[in-house]
Amino acid sequence: MNGRRVPCNREELGSLFLFEKLDADQLDRLCREGRVEAFDPGPVYAETDPATCFYVLLEGELVLSRRVGADDVEVNRSSSRGVYSGAFQSYLGDRAPQTYNSSMRVTEPSRFFVLPADTFAAVVREWFPMAVHLLEGLFFGVRSTQQRIGQRERLLALGSLSAGLTHELNNPAAAAARATSSLRERVAGMRHKLGAIAAGPYRRATLETLIEIQERTAEQVSKAPALTPLETSDREDALTDWLDDHGITDGWQLAPNFVQAGLDIDWLDQVASAVGEETLEGAVRWLNYTVETELLMNEIEDSTARISHLVDAAKQYSQIDRAPSRFADVHELLDSTLMMLSGKFGNGIKVVKDYDRTLPEVPAYPGELNQVWTNLIDNAVSAMNDAGGEGTLTVRTALDRDLLLVEFRDTGPGIPADIRGRIFDPFFTTKPVGEGTGLGLDISWRIVVNKHHGQLEVQSEPGDTRFQVHLPLASTNSDPEPVPDPVPDPPQEPS
């Protein structure tokens, strides 16, 4: 909005830290080409509007805010004379966005020195040419550096995830290979034993009964109940005693297989009643081959299912074959990220999922939200590893007002209060040299706030650090723009 014009005082301008080194002619030019305006409490300009003016506070109080979803979030409040805002990047011309990057309002009657953006750009280039070159180099140099380091950050994350995925895939693949090799041996043994049985003194009716018992045994393996270690030990002892009592040698080697398959003494009694004592051992060992082959096939099935699940998780994490923007279930995204990072947890870190499964899907860029989850989980795990490698990571989802909350809580040492306000700054990191770029949280903040119109906040004390992501449940009126490369805003107050 436009304020009331009031006289411009050269001495007043010269008393401000921005202009104290200017000579009388320069101050006269500012007063001649600029103006002083008085504003009543209320808005002065709005975020994303064309940046037409450079504002310097002479008297009063200003508040800067940014739009986050449906809310205006205050980012700065000051009553210090000389603080500035508005078109402070106009000297960059069309090489930088010339729109207001925040909204400004005043809370009390206030006066500003207002300079048109074109005039501000002209006097800065004319009066401070060397400074302009340095600022341009800083601005574009930082942006280029951050682009490269951002790419490196993503490549490092990809390499870490690939290593973890390879490790996770190797375990079930190796288990399937071992089980397949053992299965081949058991099938060969079963063929040999079947030949011995066929040549033995078995009557036709006995063989039919044995085959029937074999089929029921195979069905029983898939229904075996889960036992406690004590129950398992007791059953193995009981079956070993039964086998010893019936003259079957090395019964202690057979008993664990039967117990794992859910078979008991009643089953052995059925086998004994179907065959004579002279052929009992052969029948039991033949049925043991059946049990072993079924157990091995179950192991192969579990291993291949695990591999398939890991591949699905990798596909979900990378969002292959998915639209870049769609409604997504955050729980699917969280589960895929946790699985991809599971190799980093070790034995000392426990993961707790506290999900509210009734939450609706949200409009999102799933691949980029997965990047946020990766950065937050990785930081939490690193903090707990630095504190001894033990702790608990709790991932919680809930409805918080009209927003969806995703919270990552760790029991690490916490973030010191003196650096808590800087953790989202580009290049700020507490990790040793070579272990972090300082862009993970900055990129996460921009993905959540700029691209999803959400909020990313942190609360921390020793033993309880919580990063909270709030996402809107409804899509915004316009599609969000791509996340810009992280470029720090110029200062708005003197240091």
XYZ file of C-alpha atoms in Angstrom:
495
model
C 0.000 0.000 0.000
C 1.122 3.598 -0.454
C 1.959 5.753 2.547
C 1.764 9.474 3.102
C 4.691 11.436 1.742
C 6.573 13.509 4.295
C 9.667 15.729 3.849
C 13.028 14.024 3.368
C 15.723 15.143 5.815
C 19.306 14.784 4.552
C 20.757 14.803 8.090
C 18.363 12.037 9.180
C 19.455 9.840 6.258
C 23.097 10.484 7.050
C 22.585 9.243 10.600
C 21.671 5.740 9.391
C 24.385 3.060 9.240
C 23.597 2.452 5.542
C 24.262 6.033 4.506
C 26.692 7.402 7.108
C 29.649 7.325 4.689
C 27.849 9.179 1.872
C 28.744 12.798 1.088
C 26.323 15.721 0.939
C 25.751 15.435 -2.833
C 24.930 11.744 -2.560
C 22.475 12.374 0.295
C 20.865 15.161 -1.724
C 20.410 12.776 -4.650
C 18.774 10.191 -2.405
C 16.325 12.764 -1.077
C 15.675 14.065 -4.590
C 15.081 10.689 -6.267
C 13.672 8.872 -3.266
C 11.019 9.817 -0.759
C 9.983 9.430 2.861
C 6.599 7.820 3.483
C 4.592 7.397 6.661
C 2.489 4.220 7.090
C -0.316 3.441 9.494
C -0.364 -0.065 11.040
C -1.040 -2.624 8.330
C 0.514 -4.162 5.190
C 3.174 -2.359 3.155
C 3.848 -4.915 0.383
C 3.082 -8.574 -0.318
C 5.275 -11.573 -1.048
C 5.737 -12.426 -4.769
C 4.616 -8.966 -5.905
C 7.066 -7.181 -8.256
C 9.862 -5.664 -6.164
C 9.488 -1.994 -7.073
C 11.003 -0.287 -4.018
C 13.818 -0.502 -1.473
C 12.618 0.325 2.074
C 14.725 1.623 4.975
C 13.089 1.986 8.399
C 13.385 5.436 9.936
C 10.923 5.085 12.773
C 8.429 2.474 14.025
C 8.405 -1.333 13.774
C 8.275 -3.707 10.803
C 7.369 -7.394 10.589
C 8.458 -9.656 7.728
C 6.544 -12.868 7.053
C 6.449 -15.662 4.508
C 3.554 -17.728 3.259
C 3.608 -21.351 4.440
C 0.555 -23.239 3.224
C -2.438 -21.277 4.425
C -0.466 -19.435 7.125
C 1.793 -16.389 7.251
C 4.889 -17.272 9.265
C 6.801 -14.402 10.852
C 10.487 -14.493 9.931
C 11.706 -11.138 11.278
C 10.523 -8.303 13.513
C 12.548 -5.168 14.171
C 12.345 -1.564 15.339
C 16.048 -0.815 14.703
C 16.613 2.329 12.622
C 18.227 1.526 9.302
C 16.999 -2.049 8.844
C 16.042 -2.571 5.228
C 13.926 -4.783 3.018
C 12.350 -4.907 -0.392
C 14.215 -4.678 -3.712
C 17.720 -5.176 -2.306
C 18.702 -7.418 -5.250
C 17.673 -4.993 -7.986
C 21.337 -4.338 -8.887
C 21.433 -7.930 -10.249
C 18.865 -7.055 -12.912
C 17.098 -9.870 -14.692
C 19.697 -12.397 -13.517
C 17.805 -12.772 -10.216
C 14.060 -12.850 -9.427
C 12.858 -9.273 -8.931
C 9.929 -10.017 -6.639
C 9.474 -9.461 -2.918
C 10.604 -12.630 -1.122
C 8.460 -11.833 1.929
C 5.507 -9.702 3.011
C 6.042 -6.612 5.158
C 3.669 -4.919 7.543
C 4.049 -2.331 10.289
C 2.625 -2.750 13.774
C 2.587 0.963 14.682
C 2.781 4.261 12.797
C 6.108 4.065 10.969
C 8.249 6.058 8.563
C 10.423 4.639 5.767
C 12.885 6.071 3.313
C 11.664 4.578 0.015
C 13.868 4.349 -3.062
C 12.568 3.069 -6.425
C 14.238 -0.192 -7.414
C 15.710 1.243 -10.637
C 17.208 4.167 -8.728
C 18.608 1.888 -6.035
C 20.252 -0.308 -8.696
C 21.679 2.740 -10.484
C 23.216 4.411 -7.408
C 24.682 1.162 -6.108
C 26.355 0.448 -9.459
C 27.550 4.041 -9.820
C 28.789 4.611 -6.262
C 30.076 1.141 -5.387
C 31.188 -0.576 -8.640
C 33.791 -2.764 -6.937
C 31.319 -3.789 -4.246
C 28.768 -4.691 -6.940
C 31.289 -6.973 -8.661
C 32.126 -8.614 -5.338
C 28.446 -9.074 -4.460
C 27.671 -10.499 -7.907
C 30.571 -12.899 -7.568
C 29.411 -13.908 -4.107
C 25.786 -14.328 -5.154
C 26.363 -16.369 -8.296
C 29.449 -18.107 -6.920
C 27.553 -19.324 -3.877
C 24.670 -20.487 -6.046
C 27.004 -22.399 -8.376
C 28.889 -23.914 -5.447
C 25.674 -24.959 -3.766
C 24.399 -26.553 -6.962
C 27.538 -28.658 -7.230
C 27.597 -29.579 -3.557
C 23.885 -30.294 -3.654
C 24.499 -32.738 -6.488
C 27.340 -34.287 -4.504
C 25.058 -34.552 -1.470
C 22.518 -36.463 -3.533
C 25.211 -38.707 -5.015
C 26.593 -39.461 -1.546
C 23.093 -40.312 -0.332
C 22.545 -42.510 -3.387
C 25.867 -44.277 -2.806
C 25.029 -44.875 0.836
C 21.581 -46.199 -0.033
C 23.014 -48.422 -2.780
C 25.532 -49.886 -0.346
C 22.785 -50.509 2.197
C 20.486 -52.052 -0.390
C 23.279 -54.306 -1.664
C 23.954 -55.453 1.889
C 20.272 -56.110 2.539
C 19.852 -58.004 -0.746
C 22.958 -60.095 -0.135
C 21.584 -61.724 3.022
C 18.388 -63.244 1.562
C 20.148 -64.043 -1.731
C 22.871 -65.968 0.117
C 20.238 -67.715 2.247
C 18.310 -68.753 -0.876
C 21.507 -70.081 -2.495
C 22.406 -72.125 0.609
C 18.882 -73.481 0.901
C 18.832 -74.452 -2.780
C 22.107 -76.362 -2.418
C 20.819 -78.181 0.672
C 17.499 -78.889 -1.041
C 19.298 -80.608 -3.909
C 21.045 -82.903 -1.426
C 17.796 -83.697 0.401
C 15.908 -84.480 -2.813
C 18.725 -86.822 -3.865
C 18.561 -88.504 -0.461
C 14.787 -88.803 -0.738
C 15.088 -90.532 -4.128
C 17.623 -92.976 -2.669
C 15.461 -93.663 0.362
C 12.378 -94.074 -1.824
C 14.213 -96.716 -3.822
C 15.167 -98.525 -0.616
C 11.577 -98.436 0.600
C 10.251 -99.710 -2.718
C 12.672 -102.652 -2.520
C 11.882 -103.315 1.116
C 9.254 -105.458 2.821
C 6.468 -102.861 2.646
C 2.952 -103.950 1.767
C 0.962 -101.861 -0.713
C -1.436 -100.675 1.992
C 1.521 -99.626 4.167
C 3.036 -97.592 1.341
C -0.294 -95.882 0.699
C -0.541 -95.010 4.405
C 3.017 -93.658 4.406
C 2.287 -91.474 1.374
C -0.844 -90.169 3.080
C 1.197 -89.373 6.219
C 3.800 -87.689 4.009
C 1.159 -85.398 2.453
C -0.269 -84.472 5.865
C 3.274 -83.854 7.109
C 4.010 -81.467 4.218
C 0.806 -79.548 4.996
C 1.688 -79.407 8.705
C 5.070 -77.749 8.058
C 3.404 -74.585 6.727
C 1.164 -74.444 9.823
C 3.886 -74.950 12.429
C 3.225 -72.797 15.523
C 5.806 -70.384 16.904
C 7.386 -71.785 20.082
C 9.365 -70.210 22.868
C 12.945 -71.447 23.369
C 11.836 -73.367 26.457
C 8.943 -75.050 24.616
C 11.265 -75.945 21.747
C 13.805 -77.521 24.094
C 11.153 -79.550 25.951
C 9.652 -80.897 22.705
C 13.062 -81.804 21.277
C 13.884 -83.751 24.449
C 10.552 -85.600 24.306
C 10.964 -86.543 20.616
C 14.587 -87.609 21.158
C 13.504 -89.925 23.980
C 10.758 -91.436 21.787
C 13.169 -92.056 18.906
C 15.757 -93.604 21.235
C 13.106 -95.837 22.813
C 12.148 -97.120 19.332
C 15.703 -97.954 18.352
C 16.238 -95.088 15.899
C 19.884 -94.044 16.014
C 20.940 -90.415 16.279
C 17.404 -89.380 17.133
C 18.737 -86.101 18.551
C 19.614 -85.033 14.999
C 16.098 -85.684 13.713
C 14.141 -84.203 16.627
C 14.897 -80.474 15.888
C 13.554 -80.812 12.328
C 10.332 -82.424 13.541
C 9.822 -79.786 16.248
C 10.448 -76.945 13.758
C 7.822 -78.513 11.487
C 5.286 -78.610 14.338
C 5.302 -82.422 14.623
C 4.955 -84.194 17.959
C 4.865 -87.661 19.583
C 1.303 -88.299 18.353
C 2.568 -87.955 14.783
C 5.388 -90.422 15.481
C 2.884 -92.857 16.989
C 0.850 -92.693 13.745
C 3.963 -93.539 11.743
C 4.841 -96.412 14.089
C 1.337 -97.850 13.836
C 1.499 -97.735 10.024
C 4.738 -99.725 9.686
C 6.431 -102.477 11.603
C 9.348 -102.060 13.996
C 11.745 -103.483 11.425
C 10.898 -100.753 8.890
C 10.142 -97.862 11.290
C 13.574 -96.246 11.086
C 13.557 -96.206 7.277
C 10.071 -94.698 7.235
C 10.973 -92.021 9.810
C 14.122 -91.033 7.920
C 12.188 -90.898 4.640
C 9.607 -88.609 6.264
C 12.470 -86.528 7.693
C 13.577 -85.824 4.117
C 10.051 -84.591 3.426
C 10.200 -82.302 6.466
C 13.635 -80.961 5.485
C 12.632 -80.270 1.874
C 9.500 -78.402 3.003
C 11.513 -76.350 5.525
C 14.115 -75.532 2.879
C 11.443 -74.536 0.369
C 9.902 -72.272 3.013
C 13.331 -70.703 3.544
C 13.731 -70.137 -0.187
C 10.247 -68.654 -0.375
C 10.968 -66.313 2.552
C 14.302 -65.262 1.023
C 12.895 -64.538 -2.406
C 9.939 -62.702 -0.857
C 12.425 -60.604 1.108
C 14.305 -59.782 -2.109
C 11.063 -58.866 -3.844
C 10.064 -56.701 -0.876
C 13.413 -54.897 -0.961
C 13.092 -54.262 -4.700
C 9.566 -52.913 -4.151
C 10.887 -50.667 -1.378
C 13.655 -49.368 -3.645
C 11.100 -48.698 -6.367
C 8.822 -46.939 -3.876
C 11.743 -44.920 -2.531
C 12.889 -43.753 -5.957
C 9.284 -43.376 -7.192
C 10.005 -45.130 -10.497
C 6.953 -45.128 -12.793
C 5.187 -42.578 -10.568
C 3.955 -39.097 -11.407
C 6.218 -36.428 -9.878
C 3.274 -34.874 -8.027
C 0.353 -36.906 -6.714
C -1.568 -37.819 -3.579
C 0.612 -40.156 -1.527
C 0.430 -42.228 1.645
C 3.242 -40.926 3.864
C 3.389 -44.291 5.670
C 4.412 -46.068 2.450
C 7.099 -43.446 1.898
C 8.350 -43.733 5.485
C 8.431 -47.547 5.383
C 10.391 -47.621 2.130
C 12.915 -45.096 3.476
C 13.344 -46.975 6.752
C 13.942 -50.206 4.854
C 16.475 -48.551 2.557
C 18.344 -47.186 5.586
C 17.991 -50.261 7.810
C 21.632 -51.206 7.285
C 22.688 -48.059 9.168
C 20.809 -48.806 12.378
C 23.032 -51.533 13.772
C 22.087 -53.678 16.746
C 21.994 -50.861 19.284
C 19.377 -48.618 17.638
C 15.722 -49.565 17.970
C 13.133 -48.234 15.507
C 9.597 -47.607 16.759
C 6.742 -46.809 14.353
C 3.888 -44.866 15.921
C 1.601 -44.430 12.904
C -1.921 -43.105 12.713
C -3.103 -45.228 9.809
C -6.391 -43.308 9.568
C -4.631 -40.264 8.124
C -5.536 -39.417 4.531
C -3.138 -39.225 1.622
C -1.568 -35.823 1.022
C -0.580 -33.963 -2.149
C 3.149 -34.488 -2.460
C 6.257 -34.964 -4.529
C 6.978 -38.436 -3.090
C 10.556 -38.768 -4.308
C 11.529 -35.480 -2.684
C 9.729 -36.262 0.579
C 11.758 -39.473 0.688
C 14.852 -37.292 0.458
C 13.613 -35.338 3.495
C 12.972 -38.548 5.456
C 16.449 -39.785 4.486
C 18.173 -36.633 5.729
C 16.261 -36.534 9.030
C 16.680 -40.252 9.772
C 20.353 -40.187 8.827
C 20.994 -37.233 11.155
C 19.163 -38.963 14.013
C 21.107 -42.198 13.543
C 24.410 -40.290 13.325
C 23.631 -38.460 16.569
C 22.910 -41.727 18.404
C 25.977 -43.422 16.902
C 28.142 -40.537 18.104
C 26.703 -41.079 21.594
C 27.656 -44.768 21.767
C 25.592 -46.423 19.052
C 22.522 -47.057 21.205
C 19.135 -45.382 21.331
C 15.615 -45.308 19.965
C 14.316 -43.685 16.787
C 10.574 -43.065 16.937
C 8.740 -42.163 13.735
C 5.277 -40.792 14.517
C 2.411 -39.599 12.333
C -0.616 -37.729 13.600
C -3.163 -35.067 12.744
C -2.080 -31.699 14.159
C -4.838 -29.142 13.657
C -5.497 -29.238 9.898
C -2.003 -30.476 9.030
C -0.420 -33.923 8.828
C 2.457 -34.286 11.267
C 5.469 -36.534 10.657
C 7.810 -36.525 13.662
C 11.282 -38.050 13.962
C 12.379 -38.400 17.577
C 15.770 -39.678 18.686
C 17.370 -40.212 22.089
C 20.745 -38.762 21.098
C 22.646 -36.036 22.949
C 20.516 -33.241 21.502
C 21.324 -30.032 19.618
C 23.004 -27.298 21.706
C 20.848 -24.206 22.098
C 23.553 -21.896 20.728
C 23.508 -23.584 17.284
C 19.872 -24.638 17.100
C 18.930 -21.534 15.140
C 21.581 -22.234 12.487
C 21.016 -25.896 11.646
C 18.875 -25.077 8.586
C 21.480 -22.653 7.217
C 23.312 -23.735 4.047
C 26.730 -25.312 4.695
C 26.292 -25.372 8.476
C 27.318 -28.758 9.859
C 28.620 -30.187 13.118
C 30.068 -33.274 11.419
C 33.833 -33.661 10.940
C 35.398 -32.422 7.721
C 34.595 -34.770 4.869
C 31.543 -36.344 6.533
C 28.900 -33.735 5.793
C 28.214 -30.866 3.411
C 25.823 -28.931 5.635
C 23.094 -28.963 2.981
C 20.904 -31.873 4.113
C 18.673 -29.860 6.451
C 18.707 -26.808 4.179
C 17.515 -28.927 1.230
C 14.918 -30.601 3.484
C 13.614 -27.219 4.646
C 13.249 -25.983 1.094
C 11.479 -29.165 -0.041
C 9.009 -29.010 2.854
C 8.439 -25.245 2.978
C 8.965 -24.023 -0.588
C 7.716 -27.007 -2.533
C 5.049 -28.522 -0.262
C 3.991 -25.327 1.561
C 4.541 -27.082 4.874
C 6.611 -26.450 7.996
C 9.832 -27.998 9.333
C 10.702 -27.358 12.977
C 13.012 -28.783 15.620
C 12.740 -29.208 19.393
C 15.730 -30.539 21.260
C 17.065 -31.326 24.675
C 19.485 -34.054 25.772
C 17.869 -37.430 25.149
C 14.918 -36.020 23.215
C 15.361 -34.373 19.811
C 12.320 -34.032 17.574
C 12.175 -32.879 13.964
C 8.574 -32.166 13.025
C 7.313 -31.953 9.443
C 3.842 -30.487 8.940
C 2.205 -31.038 5.535
C -1.085 -29.544 4.313
C -3.864 -32.040 3.683
C -5.188 -30.199 0.645
C -3.365 -29.052 -2.465
C -2.563 -25.381 -2.890
C -4.271 -23.228 -5.494
C -1.236 -23.369 -7.757
C 1.354 -26.038 -8.358
C 4.512 -25.371 -6.388
C 7.578 -24.279 -8.291
C 10.687 -26.494 -8.371
C 12.860 -26.140 -5.304
C 15.401 -23.379 -6.028
C 19.063 -23.890 -5.387
C 19.790 -22.783 -1.832
C 20.933 -19.165 -1.861
C 21.145 -17.310 1.464
C 19.063 -14.151 1.703
C 21.050 -10.933 2.067
C 21.159 -9.537 5.600
C 18.375 -7.217 6.631
C 19.900 -5.991 9.857
C 23.433 -4.980 10.808
C 25.464 -7.655 12.496
